[in-house]
Coordinates of C-alpha atoms and ligand atoms in Angstrom, one line a residue:
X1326 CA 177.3 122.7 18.4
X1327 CA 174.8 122.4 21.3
X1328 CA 173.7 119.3 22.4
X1329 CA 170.1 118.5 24.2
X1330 CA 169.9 115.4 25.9
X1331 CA 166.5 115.0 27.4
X1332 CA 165.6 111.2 28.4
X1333 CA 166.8 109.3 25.6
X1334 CA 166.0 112.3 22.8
X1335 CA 168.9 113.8 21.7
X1336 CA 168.4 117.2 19.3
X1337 CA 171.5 118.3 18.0
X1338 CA 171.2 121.7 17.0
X1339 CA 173.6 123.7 15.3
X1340 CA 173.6 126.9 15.6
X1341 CA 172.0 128.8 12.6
X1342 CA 171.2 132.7 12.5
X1343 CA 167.5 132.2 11.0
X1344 CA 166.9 128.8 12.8
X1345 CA 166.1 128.0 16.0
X1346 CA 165.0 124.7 16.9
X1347 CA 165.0 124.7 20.5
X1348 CA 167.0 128.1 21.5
X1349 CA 167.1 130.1 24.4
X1350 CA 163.4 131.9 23.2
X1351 CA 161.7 128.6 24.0
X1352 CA 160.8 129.9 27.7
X1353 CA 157.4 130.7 26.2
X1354 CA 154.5 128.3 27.6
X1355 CA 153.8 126.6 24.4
X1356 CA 157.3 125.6 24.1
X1357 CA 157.2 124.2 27.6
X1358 CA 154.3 122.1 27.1
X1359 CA 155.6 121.1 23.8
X1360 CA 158.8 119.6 25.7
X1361 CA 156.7 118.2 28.5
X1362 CA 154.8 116.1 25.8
X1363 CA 157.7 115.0 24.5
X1364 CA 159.1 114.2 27.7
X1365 CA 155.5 112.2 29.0
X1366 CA 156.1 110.5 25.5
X1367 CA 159.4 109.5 26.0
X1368 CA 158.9 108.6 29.6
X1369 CA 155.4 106.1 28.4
X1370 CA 157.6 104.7 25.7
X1371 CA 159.9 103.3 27.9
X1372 CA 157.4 102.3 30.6
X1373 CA 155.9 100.4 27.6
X1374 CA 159.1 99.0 26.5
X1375 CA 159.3 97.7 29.9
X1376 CA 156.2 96.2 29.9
X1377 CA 156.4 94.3 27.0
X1378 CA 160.1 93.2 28.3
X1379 CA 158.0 91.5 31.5
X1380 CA 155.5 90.3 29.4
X1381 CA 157.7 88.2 27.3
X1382 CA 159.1 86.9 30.8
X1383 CA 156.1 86.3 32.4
X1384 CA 155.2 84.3 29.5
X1385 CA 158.2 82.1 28.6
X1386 CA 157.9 79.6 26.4
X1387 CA 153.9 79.0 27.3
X1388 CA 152.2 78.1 24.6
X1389 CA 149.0 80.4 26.3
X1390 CA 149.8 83.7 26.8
X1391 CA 148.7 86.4 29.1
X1392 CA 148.8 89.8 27.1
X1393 CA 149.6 93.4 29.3
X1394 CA 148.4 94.9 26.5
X1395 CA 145.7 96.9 28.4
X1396 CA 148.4 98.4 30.7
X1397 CA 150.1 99.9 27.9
X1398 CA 150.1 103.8 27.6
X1399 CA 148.2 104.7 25.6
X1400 CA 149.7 108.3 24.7
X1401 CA 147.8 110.7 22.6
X1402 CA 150.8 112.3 21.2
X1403 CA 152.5 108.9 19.7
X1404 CA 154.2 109.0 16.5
X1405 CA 151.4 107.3 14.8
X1406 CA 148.6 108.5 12.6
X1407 CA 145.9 108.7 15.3
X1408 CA 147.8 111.3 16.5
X1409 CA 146.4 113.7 13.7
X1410 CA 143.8 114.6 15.0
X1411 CA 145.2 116.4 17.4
X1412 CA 146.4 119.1 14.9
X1413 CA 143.6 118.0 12.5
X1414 CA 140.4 118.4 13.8
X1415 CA 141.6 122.5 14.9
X1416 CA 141.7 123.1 10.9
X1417 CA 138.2 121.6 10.2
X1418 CA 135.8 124.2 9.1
X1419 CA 133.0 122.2 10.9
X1420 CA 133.9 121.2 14.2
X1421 CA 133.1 118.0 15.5
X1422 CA 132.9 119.0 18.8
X1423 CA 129.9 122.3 18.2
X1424 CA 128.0 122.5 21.7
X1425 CA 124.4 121.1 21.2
X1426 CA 121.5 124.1 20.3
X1427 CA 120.9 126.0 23.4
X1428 CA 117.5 125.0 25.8
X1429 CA 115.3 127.7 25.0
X1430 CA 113.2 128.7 27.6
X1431 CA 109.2 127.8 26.9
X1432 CA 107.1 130.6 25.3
X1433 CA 104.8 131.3 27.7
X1434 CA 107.2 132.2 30.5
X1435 CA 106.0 130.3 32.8
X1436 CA 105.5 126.7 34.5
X1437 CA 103.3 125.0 37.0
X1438 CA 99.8 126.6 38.3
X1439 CA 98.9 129.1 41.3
X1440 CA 100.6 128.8 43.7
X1441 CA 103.9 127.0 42.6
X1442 CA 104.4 128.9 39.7
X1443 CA 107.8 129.6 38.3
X1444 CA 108.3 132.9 35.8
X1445 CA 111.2 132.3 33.0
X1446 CA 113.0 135.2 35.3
X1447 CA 113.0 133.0 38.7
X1448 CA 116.5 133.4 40.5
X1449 CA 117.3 129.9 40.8
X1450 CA 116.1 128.2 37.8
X1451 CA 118.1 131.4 35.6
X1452 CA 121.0 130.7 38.3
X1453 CA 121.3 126.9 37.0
X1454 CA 120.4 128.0 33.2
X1455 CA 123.7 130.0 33.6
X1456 CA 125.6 127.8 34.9
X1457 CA 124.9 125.3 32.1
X1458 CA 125.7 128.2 29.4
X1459 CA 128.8 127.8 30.7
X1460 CA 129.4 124.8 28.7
X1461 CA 129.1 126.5 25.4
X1462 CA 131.8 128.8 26.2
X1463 CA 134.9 128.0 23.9
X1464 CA 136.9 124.7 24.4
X1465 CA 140.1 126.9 26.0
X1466 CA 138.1 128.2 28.4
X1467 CA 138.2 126.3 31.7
X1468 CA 134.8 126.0 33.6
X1469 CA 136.1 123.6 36.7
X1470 CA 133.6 121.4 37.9
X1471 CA 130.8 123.8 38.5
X1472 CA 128.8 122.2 35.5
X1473 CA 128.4 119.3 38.2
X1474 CA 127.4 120.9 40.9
X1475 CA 123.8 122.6 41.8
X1476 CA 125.4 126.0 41.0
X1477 CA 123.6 129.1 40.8
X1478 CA 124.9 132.3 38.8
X1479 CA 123.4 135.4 38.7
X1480 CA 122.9 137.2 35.2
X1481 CA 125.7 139.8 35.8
X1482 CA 128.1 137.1 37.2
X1483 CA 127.3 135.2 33.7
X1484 CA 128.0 138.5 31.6
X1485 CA 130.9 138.9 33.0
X1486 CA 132.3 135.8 32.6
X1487 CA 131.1 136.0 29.3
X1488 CA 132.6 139.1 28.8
X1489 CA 136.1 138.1 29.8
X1490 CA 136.0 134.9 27.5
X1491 CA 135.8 137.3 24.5
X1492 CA 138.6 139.5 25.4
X1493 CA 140.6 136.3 26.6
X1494 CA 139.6 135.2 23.2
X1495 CA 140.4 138.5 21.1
X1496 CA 143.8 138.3 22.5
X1497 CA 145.0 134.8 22.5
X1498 CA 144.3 135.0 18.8
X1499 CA 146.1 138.1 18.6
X1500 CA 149.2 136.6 20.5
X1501 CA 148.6 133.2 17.5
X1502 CA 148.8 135.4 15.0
X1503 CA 152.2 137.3 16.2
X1504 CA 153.5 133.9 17.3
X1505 CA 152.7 132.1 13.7
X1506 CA 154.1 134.9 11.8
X1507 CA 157.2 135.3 14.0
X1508 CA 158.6 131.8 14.2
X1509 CA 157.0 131.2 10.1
X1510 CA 159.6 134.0 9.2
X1511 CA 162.7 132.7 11.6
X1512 CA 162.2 128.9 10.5
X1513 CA 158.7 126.6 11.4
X1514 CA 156.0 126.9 13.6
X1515 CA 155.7 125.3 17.2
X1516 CA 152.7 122.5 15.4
X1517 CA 155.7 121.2 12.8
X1518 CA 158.4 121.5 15.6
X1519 CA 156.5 118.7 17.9
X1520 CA 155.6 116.9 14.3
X1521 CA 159.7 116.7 13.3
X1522 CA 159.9 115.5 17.3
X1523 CA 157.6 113.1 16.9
X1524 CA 160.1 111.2 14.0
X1525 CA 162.4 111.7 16.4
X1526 CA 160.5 110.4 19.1
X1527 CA 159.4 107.4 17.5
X1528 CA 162.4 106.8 16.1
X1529 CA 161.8 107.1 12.3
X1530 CA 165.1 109.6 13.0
X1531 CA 167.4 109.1 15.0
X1532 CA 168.4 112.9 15.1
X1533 CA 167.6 116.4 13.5
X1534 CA 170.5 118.4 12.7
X1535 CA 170.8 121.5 11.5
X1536 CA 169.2 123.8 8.6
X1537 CA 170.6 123.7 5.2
X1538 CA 168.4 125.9 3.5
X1539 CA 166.2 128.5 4.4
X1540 CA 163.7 129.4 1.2
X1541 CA 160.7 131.3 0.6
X1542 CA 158.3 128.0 0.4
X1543 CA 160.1 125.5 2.3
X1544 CA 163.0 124.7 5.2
X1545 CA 165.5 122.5 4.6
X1546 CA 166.7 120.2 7.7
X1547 CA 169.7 117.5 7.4
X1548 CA 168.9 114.7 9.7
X1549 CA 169.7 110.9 10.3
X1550 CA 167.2 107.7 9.5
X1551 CA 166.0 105.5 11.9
X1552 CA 163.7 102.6 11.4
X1553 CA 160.5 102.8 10.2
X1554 CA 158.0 100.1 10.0
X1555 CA 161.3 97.7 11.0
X1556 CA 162.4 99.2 7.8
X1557 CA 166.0 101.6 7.7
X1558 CA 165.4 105.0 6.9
X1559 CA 168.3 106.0 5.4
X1560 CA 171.6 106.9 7.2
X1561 CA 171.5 110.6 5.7
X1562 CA 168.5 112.6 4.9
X1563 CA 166.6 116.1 4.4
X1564 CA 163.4 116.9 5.9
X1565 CA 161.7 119.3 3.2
X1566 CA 159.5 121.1 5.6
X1567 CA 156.8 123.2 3.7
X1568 CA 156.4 126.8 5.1
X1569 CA 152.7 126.9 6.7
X1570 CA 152.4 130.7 5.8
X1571 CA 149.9 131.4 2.9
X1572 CA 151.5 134.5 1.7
X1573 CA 154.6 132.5 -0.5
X1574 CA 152.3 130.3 -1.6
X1575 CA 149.7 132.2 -3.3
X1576 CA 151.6 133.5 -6.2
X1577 CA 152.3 129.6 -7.1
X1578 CA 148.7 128.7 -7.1
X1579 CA 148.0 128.0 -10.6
X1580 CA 150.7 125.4 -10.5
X1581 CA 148.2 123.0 -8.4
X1582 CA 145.0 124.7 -9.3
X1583 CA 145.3 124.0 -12.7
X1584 CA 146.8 120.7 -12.3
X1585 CA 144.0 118.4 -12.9
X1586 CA 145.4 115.7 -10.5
X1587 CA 145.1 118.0 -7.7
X1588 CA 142.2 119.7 -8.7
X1589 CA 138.8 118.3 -7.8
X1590 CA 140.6 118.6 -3.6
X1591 CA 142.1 121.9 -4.3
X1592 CA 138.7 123.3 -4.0
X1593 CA 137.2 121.7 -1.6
X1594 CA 140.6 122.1 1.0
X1595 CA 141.7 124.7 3.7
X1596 CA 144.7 126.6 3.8
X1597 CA 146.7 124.1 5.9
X1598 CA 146.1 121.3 4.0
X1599 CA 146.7 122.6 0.5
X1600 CA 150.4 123.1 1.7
X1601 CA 150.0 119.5 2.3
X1602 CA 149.3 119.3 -1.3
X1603 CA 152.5 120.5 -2.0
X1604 CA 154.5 117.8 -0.6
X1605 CA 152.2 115.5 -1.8
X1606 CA 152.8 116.5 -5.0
X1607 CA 156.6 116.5 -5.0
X1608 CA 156.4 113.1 -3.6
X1609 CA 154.0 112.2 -6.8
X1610 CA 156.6 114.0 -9.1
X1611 CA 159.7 112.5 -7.5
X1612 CA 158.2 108.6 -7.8
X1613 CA 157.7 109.3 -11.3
X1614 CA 161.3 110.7 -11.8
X1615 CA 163.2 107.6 -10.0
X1616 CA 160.2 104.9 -12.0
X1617 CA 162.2 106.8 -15.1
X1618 CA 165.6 107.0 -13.9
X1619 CA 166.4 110.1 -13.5
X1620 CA 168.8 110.8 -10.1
X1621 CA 166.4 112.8 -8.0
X1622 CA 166.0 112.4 -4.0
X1623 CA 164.0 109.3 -2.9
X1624 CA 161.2 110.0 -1.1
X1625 CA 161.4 108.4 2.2
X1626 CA 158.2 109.5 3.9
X1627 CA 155.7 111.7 3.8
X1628 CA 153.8 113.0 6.9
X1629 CA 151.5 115.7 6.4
X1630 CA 153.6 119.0 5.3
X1631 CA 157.2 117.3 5.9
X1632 CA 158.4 115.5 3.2
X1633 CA 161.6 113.1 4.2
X1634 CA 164.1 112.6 1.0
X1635 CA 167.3 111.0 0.6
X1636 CA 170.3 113.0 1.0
X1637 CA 172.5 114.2 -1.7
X1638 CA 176.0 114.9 -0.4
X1639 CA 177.8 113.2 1.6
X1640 CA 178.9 113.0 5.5
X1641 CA 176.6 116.4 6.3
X1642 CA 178.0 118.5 3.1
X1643 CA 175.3 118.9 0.7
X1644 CA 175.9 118.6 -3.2
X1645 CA 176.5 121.9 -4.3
X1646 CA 173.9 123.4 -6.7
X1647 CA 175.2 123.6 -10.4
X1648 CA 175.0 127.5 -10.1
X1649 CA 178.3 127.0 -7.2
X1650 CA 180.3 124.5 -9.1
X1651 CA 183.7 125.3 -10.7
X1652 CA 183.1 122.5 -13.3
X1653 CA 186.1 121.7 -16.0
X1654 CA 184.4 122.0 -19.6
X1655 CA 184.8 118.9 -20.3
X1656 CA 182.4 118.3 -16.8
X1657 CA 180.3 121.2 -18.0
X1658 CA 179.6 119.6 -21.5
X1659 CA 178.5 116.2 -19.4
X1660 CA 176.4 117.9 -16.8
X1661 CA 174.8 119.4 -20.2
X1662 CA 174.2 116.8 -22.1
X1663 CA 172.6 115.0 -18.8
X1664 CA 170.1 117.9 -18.5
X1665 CA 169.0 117.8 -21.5
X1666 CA 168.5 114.1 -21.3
X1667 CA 166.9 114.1 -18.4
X1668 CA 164.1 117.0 -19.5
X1669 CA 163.7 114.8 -22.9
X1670 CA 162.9 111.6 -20.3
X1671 CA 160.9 114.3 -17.7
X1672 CA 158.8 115.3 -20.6
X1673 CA 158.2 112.1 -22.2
X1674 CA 158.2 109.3 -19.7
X1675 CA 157.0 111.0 -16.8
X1676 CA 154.4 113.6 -18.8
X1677 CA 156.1 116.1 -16.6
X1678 CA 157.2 119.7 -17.0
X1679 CA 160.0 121.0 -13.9
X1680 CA 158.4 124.7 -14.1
X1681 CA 161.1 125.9 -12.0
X1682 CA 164.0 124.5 -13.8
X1683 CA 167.3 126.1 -13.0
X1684 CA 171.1 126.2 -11.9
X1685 CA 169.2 126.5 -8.4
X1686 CA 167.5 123.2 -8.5
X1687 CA 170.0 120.7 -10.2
X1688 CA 172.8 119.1 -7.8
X1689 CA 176.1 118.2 -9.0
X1690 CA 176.9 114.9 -7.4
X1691 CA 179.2 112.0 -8.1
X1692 CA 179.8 113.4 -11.5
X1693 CA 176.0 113.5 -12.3
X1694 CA 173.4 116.2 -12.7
X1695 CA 170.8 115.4 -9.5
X1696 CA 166.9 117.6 -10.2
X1697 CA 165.3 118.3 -7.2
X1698 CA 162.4 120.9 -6.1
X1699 CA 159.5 119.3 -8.2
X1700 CA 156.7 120.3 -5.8
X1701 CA 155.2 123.0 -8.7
X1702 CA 156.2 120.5 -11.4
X1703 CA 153.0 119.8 -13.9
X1704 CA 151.5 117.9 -16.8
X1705 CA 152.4 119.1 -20.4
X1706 CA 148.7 119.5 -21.1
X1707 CA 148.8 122.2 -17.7
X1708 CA 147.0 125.2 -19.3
X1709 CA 150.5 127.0 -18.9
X1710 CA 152.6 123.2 -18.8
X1711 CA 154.4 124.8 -22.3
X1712 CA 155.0 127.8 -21.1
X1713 CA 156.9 126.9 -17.8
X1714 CA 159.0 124.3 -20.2
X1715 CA 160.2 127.4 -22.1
X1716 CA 161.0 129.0 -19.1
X1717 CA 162.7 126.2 -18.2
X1718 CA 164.8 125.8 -21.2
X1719 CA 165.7 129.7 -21.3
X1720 CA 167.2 129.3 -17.9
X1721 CA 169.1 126.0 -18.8
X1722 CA 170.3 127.4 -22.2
X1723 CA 171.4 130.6 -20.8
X1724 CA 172.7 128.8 -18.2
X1725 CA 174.7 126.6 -19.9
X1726 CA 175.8 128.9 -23.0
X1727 CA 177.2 131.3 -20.2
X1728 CA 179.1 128.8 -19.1
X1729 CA 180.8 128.2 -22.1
X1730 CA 179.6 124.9 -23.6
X1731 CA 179.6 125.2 -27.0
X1732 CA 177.0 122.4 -28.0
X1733 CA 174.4 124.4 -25.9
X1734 CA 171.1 124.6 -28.0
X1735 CA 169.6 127.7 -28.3
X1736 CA 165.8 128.0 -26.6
X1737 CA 164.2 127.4 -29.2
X1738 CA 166.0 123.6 -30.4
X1739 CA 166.0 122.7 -27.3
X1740 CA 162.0 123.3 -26.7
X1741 CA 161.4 121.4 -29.7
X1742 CA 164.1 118.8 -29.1
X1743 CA 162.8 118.2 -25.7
X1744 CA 158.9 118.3 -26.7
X1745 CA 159.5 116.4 -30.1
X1746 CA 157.4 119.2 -31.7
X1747 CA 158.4 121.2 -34.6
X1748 CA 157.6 125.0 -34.2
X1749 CA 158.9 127.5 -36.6
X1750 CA 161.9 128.9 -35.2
X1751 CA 162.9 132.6 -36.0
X1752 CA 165.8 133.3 -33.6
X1753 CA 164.8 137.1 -33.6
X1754 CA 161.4 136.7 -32.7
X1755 CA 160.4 135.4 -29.5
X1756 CA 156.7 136.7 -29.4
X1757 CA 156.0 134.9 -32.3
X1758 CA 157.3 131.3 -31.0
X1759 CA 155.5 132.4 -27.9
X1760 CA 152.0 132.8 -29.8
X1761 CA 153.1 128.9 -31.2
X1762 CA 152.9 127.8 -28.0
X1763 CA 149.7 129.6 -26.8
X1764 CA 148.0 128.7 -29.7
X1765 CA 148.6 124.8 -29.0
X1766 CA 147.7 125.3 -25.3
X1767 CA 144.4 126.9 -26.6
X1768 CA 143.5 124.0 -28.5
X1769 CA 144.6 121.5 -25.9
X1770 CA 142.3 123.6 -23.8
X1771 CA 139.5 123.3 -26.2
X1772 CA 140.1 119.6 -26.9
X1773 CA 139.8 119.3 -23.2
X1774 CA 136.6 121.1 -22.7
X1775 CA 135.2 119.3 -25.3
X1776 CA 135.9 115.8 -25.3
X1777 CA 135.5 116.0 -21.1
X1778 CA 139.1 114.8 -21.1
X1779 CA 141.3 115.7 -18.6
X1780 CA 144.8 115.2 -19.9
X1781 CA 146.2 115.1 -22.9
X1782 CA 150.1 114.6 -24.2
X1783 CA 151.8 117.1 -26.5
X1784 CA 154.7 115.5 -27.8
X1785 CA 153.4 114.2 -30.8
X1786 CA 150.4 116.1 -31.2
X1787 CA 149.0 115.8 -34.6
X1788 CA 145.3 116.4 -33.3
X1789 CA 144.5 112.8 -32.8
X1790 CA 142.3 111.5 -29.8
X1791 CA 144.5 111.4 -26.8
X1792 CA 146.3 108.7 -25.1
X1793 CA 146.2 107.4 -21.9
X1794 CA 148.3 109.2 -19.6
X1795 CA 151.0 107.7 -17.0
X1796 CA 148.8 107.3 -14.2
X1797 CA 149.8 108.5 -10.7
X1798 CA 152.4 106.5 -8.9
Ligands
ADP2321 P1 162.9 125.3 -2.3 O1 161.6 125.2 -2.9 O2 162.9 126.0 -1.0 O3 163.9 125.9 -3.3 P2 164.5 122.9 -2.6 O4 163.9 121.5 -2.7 O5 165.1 123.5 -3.8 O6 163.4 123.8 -2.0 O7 165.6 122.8 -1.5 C1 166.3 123.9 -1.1 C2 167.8 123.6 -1.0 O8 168.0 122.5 0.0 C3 168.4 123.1 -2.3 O9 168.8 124.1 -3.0 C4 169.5 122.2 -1.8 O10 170.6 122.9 -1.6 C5 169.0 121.6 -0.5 N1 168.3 120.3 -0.7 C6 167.1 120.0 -1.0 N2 166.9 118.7 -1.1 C7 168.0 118.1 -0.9 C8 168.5 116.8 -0.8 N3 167.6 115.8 -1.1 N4 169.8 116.5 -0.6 C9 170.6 117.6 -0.3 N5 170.3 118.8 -0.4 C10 169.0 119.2 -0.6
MG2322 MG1 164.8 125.2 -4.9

């Protein structure tokens, strides 16, 4: 286990083959500047702690006091929310920060009379036009100070300039592109590396640790609480962190598209920010869940695509998933009866369907069945919310009959037994139950479309006006 101290931070990082938080490839520049923010911030905290230590002293007991509040540093990369712009503004389509429309030169070419006239193609007044072009080149591109100065360039200095930016362009997005993908694939990128500092920084953690799960949509990280808002985090927890990359992501589209909580933004957002959705929505899912009782991770904090959740396990060791366990039967018949009370309560307390309910995503802990992953998790009335429940109970029946308890349900009892409905069950035909449950996702979808309502529960749907729906938490 390699240990980092740098000023105060300490990053434990054990070793992982598919994770590297700060490993021997962080020689590249970004990396550096990353760790000299971090360092400047760790260095202005502690001048500021300092400063507030004097002001106290310099103050006493005095009923007036002096405030040093103005020689505080100010640091644009501190752990609070003013801070997002930083990454923020970069993923706005329209940027605040668009140069002003370019002088254009007057029509007739020309200014003054006789004498003292000056052609649009005079040396010195294009020489100074140039130079303030320069200003619209792109943000990166460093101009110096020539924008102050009575600077003169000539047309083919400017093109070439011009030139260069392009190509110095082209290829910084080229290297972007490499860089995103690489580092996507091993574990996060360098933007949600300096975001997990920053907890650490501010000391919301006290430390990351290492990875416990690497998955196609998200990285798992253990870490230790801190305080937050003079609040403890708690002593153990994960940091979910959502994978930025699109390409995972797309396929599970129609579990937030269609979700009319999500909706209305889904449209209107940019790539970034609908993973952002996704945590979002787990943390939605998962405050529903505990409001029910049903032994899920608490959501600790949420900060943009990291999503901080209690730990299940104990002393670094994860729960195992059901899938590992080497229950007893009389275990197994517990763990089954608990899963099947908890989708009954998931279903009809919290209007919610898992959609990716599994052996993968339930924890055995303390001798109780823990759900977890809820970030695709939807309303019943989802256009497909009954479909993903079947799935959901195929995968817990087989999952549970292979494993030998007896009481298992088959798919079909336990659809209806968790949904309260009644549909005609013919064990031999699965189309046909299928068709049931397309056929009342049709008419919720009509009922919808007509009425204007959004939502709409199924559990005891006798084609009555809807209910009102548990509203977010
Ligand atoms: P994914 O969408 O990548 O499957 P999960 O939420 O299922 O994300 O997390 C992946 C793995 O990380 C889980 O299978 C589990 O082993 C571990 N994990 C996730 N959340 C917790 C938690 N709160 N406590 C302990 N382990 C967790
Ligand atoms: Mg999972």
């Amino acid at each position: 286990m390699a240990e980092l101290l740098t000023l105060g931070i300490v990053i434990t990082v054990i070793p992982h083959p598919e994770v590297s938080l700060l490993s021997g490839e962080e020689t590249d520049t970004n990396s550096d500047l990353m760790l000299a923010r971090l360092l400047q911030m760790q260095y202005d905290r502690e001048c500021d702690t300092q400063l507030r230590r004097e002001e106290r002293k310099y103050n006493g007991e005095s009923k007036v006091s002096i405030s040093f509040e103005n020689y505080r540093t100010a640091h644009p990369y501190d752990g609070s929310e003013s801070s997002e712009d930083e990454v923020d503004w970069q993923d706005t389509r329209d940027d605040p920060y668009k140069p002003d429309k370019p002088q254009v030169t007057p029509r007739k070419g020309f200014t003054g009379k006789g004498k003292n006239i000056t052609t649009k193609h005079d040396e010195v007044l294009c020489g100074r036009k140039n130079t303030a072009r320069m200003d619209n080149f792109a943000p990166e591109v460093l101009v110096g100070d020539g924008l102050g100065m009575d600077l003169k360039l000539s047309n083919q200095v400017f093109n070439s300039l011009k030139q260069h930016c392009h190509s110095e362009q082209r290829r910084s997005a080229r290297l972007h592109d490499k860089k995103e993908h690489s580092t996507a694939e091993q574990a996060v990128d360098p933007r949600t590396r300096l975001l997990m500092y920053k907890m650490v920084s501010a000391g919301t953690l006290e430390r990351i640790n290492g990875c416990i799960s690497t998955g196609k949509e998200s990285v798992v990280f253990h870490a230790n609480g801190g305080m937050l808002e003079e609040q403890p985090v708690p002593e153990e927890v994960v940091l979910k962190v959502f994978k930025t990359t699109l390409n995972e992501f797309k396929n599970r589209d129609r579990y937030i598209k269609d979700d009319y909580r999500f909706k209305d933004r889904f449209s209107k957002l940019n790539p970034r920010k609908i993973i952002r959705l996704w945590a979002e929505k787990e943390m939605h899912n998962l405050a529903r869940m505990k409001k029910a009782g049903i032994p899920c991770p608490e959501v600790a904090l949420l900060r943009k695509h990291i999503l901080v959740l209690s730990f299940i396990g104990k002393d670094h060791v994860p729960a195992p998933k059901l899938k590992d366990t080497m229950l007893g039967a009389a275990d197994m018949k517990t763990a089954y009866y608990q899963v099947l009370q908890m989708m009954q309560q998931l279903y009809q307390e919290c209007n919610l369907v898992h959609a990716d309910l599994s052996e993968y995503n339930m924890l055995w802990h303390q001798g109780q069945v823990w759900l977890i992953d809820v970030s695709q998790s939807v309303e019943p009335s989802h256009p497909h919310g009954l479909q993903f429940l079947f799935r959901d109970c195929t995968n817990v029946s087989t999952f549970f009959q292979k494993r030998g308890v007896a009481e298992a349900m088959s798919v079909y009892e336990l659809f209806n037994c968790v949904t309260g409905l009644d549909l005609t069950i013919n064990e031999e035909d699965e189309a046909e139950f299928l068709a049931q449950i397309e056929a009342l996702e049709k008419r919720n979808e009509d009922h919808v479309q007509k009425r204007g309502k959004k939502t709409f529960p199924l559990s005891s749907w006798d084609g009555s006006p809807p209910l009102k729906h548990a509203a977010d938490d």
